[in-house]
Amino acid sequence: MTETLSAMLWFRADPAEDPAVRAALARLAEAIAPDAAARIGHRREEDRPYRTWMLDAGPVPVERFDALLYRIHKNIGSTGLAALMQGEPHLESFSWHPPEA
């Protein structure tokens, strides 16, 4: 059994900025593509003055996880995403295991 890890970045942004956030997240997904596949999305029907967005990157083998985190951190600013975030972003890691384990 090989353990894999995923990085999940989530943050809040102004819903009026949805097109810019989506574009910045797409640039971030492209920037980390050499290390991991990524998907982006947001909470559905959120009744708040902000939208919660997420980038889910991975899973990758444990030995490649630090490179993935580095690439995410490095590219948050260069993609324009940092300027669109309200408050601090949250980055969490999840360990994945095959169901048969």
Short mmCIF file of C-alpha atoms in Angstrom, two decimals:
data_model
loop_
_atom_site.label_atom_id
_atom_site.label_comp_id
_atom_site.label_asym_id
_atom_site.label_seq_id
_atom_site.Cartn_x
_atom_site.Cartn_y
_atom_site.Cartn_z
CA MET A 1 0.00 0.00 0.00
CA THR A 2 1.38 3.38 -1.05
CA GLU A 3 0.25 6.42 0.87
CA THR A 4 -0.51 9.53 -1.19
CA LEU A 5 -1.16 13.09 -0.12
CA SER A 6 -3.31 15.91 -1.46
CA ALA A 7 -3.06 19.62 -0.75
CA MET A 8 -6.30 21.53 -0.31
CA LEU A 9 -6.11 25.30 -0.47
CA TRP A 10 -9.24 27.18 0.49
CA PHE A 11 -9.97 30.85 0.95
CA ARG A 12 -12.70 33.47 0.80
CA ALA A 13 -13.19 36.04 -1.94
CA ASP A 14 -15.71 38.64 -3.01
CA PRO A 15 -18.36 37.01 -5.27
CA ALA A 16 -18.10 40.04 -7.55
CA GLU A 17 -14.56 38.84 -8.32
CA ASP A 18 -15.64 35.32 -9.42
CA PRO A 19 -14.25 35.60 -13.00
CA ALA A 20 -10.89 36.91 -11.74
CA VAL A 21 -10.68 34.26 -9.00
CA ARG A 22 -11.54 31.49 -11.44
CA ALA A 23 -8.87 32.73 -13.88
CA ALA A 24 -6.23 33.03 -11.13
CA LEU A 25 -7.03 29.52 -9.86
CA ALA A 26 -6.75 28.19 -13.42
CA ARG A 27 -3.29 29.80 -13.69
CA LEU A 28 -2.33 28.23 -10.34
CA ALA A 29 -3.56 24.80 -11.49
CA GLU A 30 -1.48 25.19 -14.66
CA ALA A 31 1.58 26.21 -12.64
CA ILE A 32 1.40 23.13 -10.41
CA ALA A 33 0.57 20.75 -13.27
CA PRO A 34 4.13 19.36 -13.43
CA ASP A 35 3.66 18.13 -9.84
CA ALA A 36 -0.04 17.28 -9.59
CA ALA A 37 -3.44 17.38 -11.17
CA ALA A 38 -5.77 19.96 -9.68
CA ARG A 39 -9.42 20.81 -9.60
CA ILE A 40 -11.01 24.07 -8.53
CA GLY A 41 -14.42 24.91 -7.20
CA HIS A 42 -16.43 26.87 -4.68
CA ARG A 43 -19.15 26.24 -2.14
CA ARG A 44 -22.53 26.09 -3.72
CA GLU A 45 -25.33 28.43 -2.69
CA GLU A 46 -23.33 30.12 0.03
CA ASP A 47 -25.55 32.72 1.73
CA ARG A 48 -22.73 34.98 2.90
CA PRO A 49 -21.04 38.18 1.70
CA TYR A 50 -18.13 36.07 0.41
CA ARG A 51 -17.57 32.93 -1.63
CA THR A 52 -15.40 30.07 -0.35
CA TRP A 53 -13.10 28.74 -3.08
CA MET A 54 -10.93 25.62 -3.08
CA LEU A 55 -8.09 24.18 -5.08
CA ASP A 56 -7.62 20.43 -4.59
CA ALA A 57 -4.18 19.32 -5.81
CA GLY A 58 -3.04 15.72 -5.95
CA PRO A 59 -2.86 13.10 -4.81
CA VAL A 60 0.89 12.69 -5.11
CA PRO A 61 3.32 10.22 -3.54
CA VAL A 62 4.57 11.33 -0.12
CA GLU A 63 8.07 12.01 -1.45
CA ARG A 64 6.67 14.57 -3.97
CA PHE A 65 4.43 16.42 -1.53
CA ASP A 66 6.96 19.06 -0.44
CA ALA A 67 7.58 19.99 -4.09
CA LEU A 68 3.83 20.39 -4.58
CA LEU A 69 3.49 22.65 -1.52
CA TYR A 70 6.45 24.73 -2.66
CA ARG A 71 4.93 25.22 -6.12
CA ILE A 72 1.55 26.21 -4.64
CA HIS A 73 3.07 28.77 -2.25
CA LYS A 74 5.39 30.15 -4.93
CA ASN A 75 2.57 30.72 -7.41
CA ILE A 76 -0.20 32.16 -5.21
CA GLY A 77 1.26 35.65 -5.61
CA SER A 78 2.43 35.37 -9.20
CA THR A 79 -1.01 34.25 -10.42
CA GLY A 80 -2.72 37.26 -8.86
CA LEU A 81 -4.63 35.06 -6.45
CA ALA A 82 -3.23 36.60 -3.27
CA ALA A 83 -4.70 40.00 -4.15
CA LEU A 84 -8.18 38.46 -4.50
CA MET A 85 -8.24 36.60 -1.18
CA GLN A 86 -10.14 37.95 1.81
CA GLY A 87 -8.18 37.14 4.95
CA GLU A 88 -5.65 34.35 5.20
CA PRO A 89 -5.77 31.29 2.96
CA HIS A 90 -5.85 27.84 4.54
CA LEU A 91 -3.73 24.98 3.24
CA GLU A 92 -4.43 21.49 4.50
CA SER A 93 -3.01 18.10 3.61
CA PHE A 94 -4.97 14.89 3.35
CA SER A 95 -3.59 11.37 3.38
CA TRP A 96 -5.29 8.92 1.05
CA HIS A 97 -5.46 5.15 1.45
CA PRO A 98 -6.92 2.54 -0.90
CA PRO A 99 -10.27 1.17 0.36
CA GLU A 100 -8.91 -2.37 0.44
CA ALA A 101 -6.17 -1.43 2.92
#
